[in-house]
XYZ file of C-alpha atoms in Angstrom:
160
model
C 131.491 113.324 92.907
C 128.164 114.786 93.990
C 126.330 117.009 91.557
C 124.607 120.298 92.234
C 120.938 121.031 91.582
C 120.272 124.495 90.166
C 116.571 125.077 90.721
C 114.484 128.036 89.610
C 110.899 128.895 90.372
C 110.396 130.047 86.795
C 112.315 130.078 83.522
C 112.297 133.874 83.865
C 114.926 133.385 86.607
C 117.405 131.963 84.075
C 119.005 135.314 83.074
C 120.288 135.531 86.667
C 120.860 131.840 87.304
C 122.913 131.381 84.129
C 125.695 133.063 86.126
C 125.533 130.132 88.556
C 125.793 127.713 85.650
C 128.735 129.608 84.131
C 130.675 129.426 87.408
C 129.933 125.717 87.801
C 131.076 125.167 84.205
C 134.300 127.044 84.952
C 135.027 124.655 87.831
C 133.860 121.642 85.804
C 131.253 120.703 88.394
C 128.328 118.514 87.345
C 124.921 120.095 87.768
C 121.378 119.812 86.556
C 118.883 122.627 85.970
C 115.270 122.367 87.042
C 112.214 124.615 87.030
C 110.074 123.815 90.057
C 107.624 126.436 91.247
C 106.997 126.417 94.990
C 103.483 127.759 94.397
C 102.423 126.079 91.163
C 104.195 122.720 91.618
C 104.143 121.923 95.359
C 103.921 118.156 94.890
C 106.865 118.130 92.483
C 108.864 120.339 94.859
C 108.223 118.007 97.780
C 109.178 114.961 95.706
C 112.346 116.615 94.360
C 113.495 117.738 97.810
C 112.740 114.354 99.343
C 114.698 112.509 96.633
C 117.562 114.979 96.090
C 120.126 113.203 98.259
C 119.253 109.779 96.802
C 119.499 111.296 93.313
C 123.156 112.149 93.923
C 122.986 115.847 94.717
C 125.332 117.318 97.292
C 123.991 120.893 97.327
C 120.890 122.645 96.017
C 121.093 126.189 94.671
C 117.633 127.745 94.456
C 116.952 131.029 92.708
C 113.671 132.723 93.494
C 112.070 136.124 93.079
C 109.187 137.939 94.696
C 107.804 135.853 97.554
C 110.863 133.590 97.105
C 109.523 130.530 98.890
C 111.441 128.026 96.758
C 114.723 127.881 98.760
C 112.942 127.524 102.086
C 110.490 124.928 100.854
C 113.319 122.882 99.367
C 115.236 123.164 102.639
C 112.150 121.937 104.486
C 112.131 118.803 102.326
C 115.825 117.813 102.414
C 118.811 117.697 104.744
C 121.133 118.852 101.950
C 122.592 122.358 102.122
C 120.391 124.830 100.241
C 121.792 128.100 98.941
C 119.190 130.730 98.073
C 119.715 133.313 95.347
C 117.372 136.311 95.546
C 116.301 137.238 92.012
C 115.938 140.959 91.392
C 112.239 141.749 91.136
C 110.569 144.678 89.429
C 108.586 145.922 92.388
C 111.239 146.043 95.114
C 114.453 145.383 93.171
C 115.004 142.036 94.904
C 114.678 143.240 98.479
C 111.448 141.250 98.791
C 113.243 138.132 97.536
C 116.203 138.650 99.862
C 114.045 139.117 102.937
C 111.886 136.094 102.082
C 114.933 133.857 101.815
C 116.981 135.192 104.710
C 114.117 135.153 107.244
C 113.811 131.379 107.557
C 112.578 130.078 110.905
C 114.978 128.436 113.300
C 115.636 124.826 112.360
C 115.312 125.213 108.567
C 118.510 126.943 107.427
C 119.052 128.409 103.979
C 122.342 130.062 103.095
C 121.535 133.339 101.343
C 123.625 135.242 98.819
C 123.435 138.747 97.388
C 120.621 139.841 95.110
C 121.052 139.140 91.408
C 124.058 138.097 89.353
C 126.680 138.550 92.081
C 124.604 136.309 94.326
C 124.202 133.739 91.555
C 127.982 133.562 91.096
C 128.608 133.403 94.845
C 126.006 130.654 95.247
C 128.017 128.496 92.860
C 131.242 129.288 94.724
C 129.654 128.470 98.074
C 128.308 125.169 96.732
C 131.764 124.346 95.349
C 133.333 125.117 98.726
C 130.843 122.779 100.414
C 131.672 119.964 98.006
C 135.400 120.744 98.265
C 135.358 119.549 101.884
C 135.383 115.996 100.555
C 136.625 116.588 96.990
C 140.367 117.426 96.846
C 140.126 118.322 93.129
C 137.613 121.060 93.905
C 139.634 122.289 96.876
C 142.655 122.685 94.604
C 140.603 124.543 91.983
C 139.176 126.864 94.646
C 142.668 127.692 95.934
C 143.798 128.444 92.377
C 140.700 130.602 91.788
C 141.393 132.641 94.920
C 145.035 133.089 93.914
C 143.939 134.306 90.463
C 141.589 136.825 92.076
C 144.402 138.097 94.277
C 146.744 138.417 91.296
C 144.106 140.286 89.271
C 143.560 142.726 92.125
C 147.296 143.284 92.522
C 147.712 143.790 88.765
C 144.844 146.258 88.591
C 146.970 148.894 90.310
C 149.353 148.799 87.356
C 146.546 149.807 84.994
C 146.424 153.428 86.211
């Protein structure tokens, strides 16, 4: 099975991106964490993106705040799907990150999730869905997860 790369521009992104890791752990999906700054480590970023497919990754999840160039720069260096997670920033509460990730030029797609922890969780789920196309075990787990969500929502009405 392919593994997922969880990449952050800075270790300060970990409080958000740990939600991605928790969801991947729940689904028992192999992943590796990396800190690769688009601005401070451009050579390492280019090398990582260029080698990602050969290194056994199936999807890259990239969390980035502020200027948020990491997801787009990774996407420019690989043909693997890249899912961007906008990290909530202090100045604009993550809107700057969201707009930086979602406004990629035509020809270099990056899937973009919500700002913050919800986006980090959804990035993991989206990556799992991508891998589930060719991994029946993950497809089964995703179906079970969705059924559990439905059951929880139905049961919540009984809590009034």
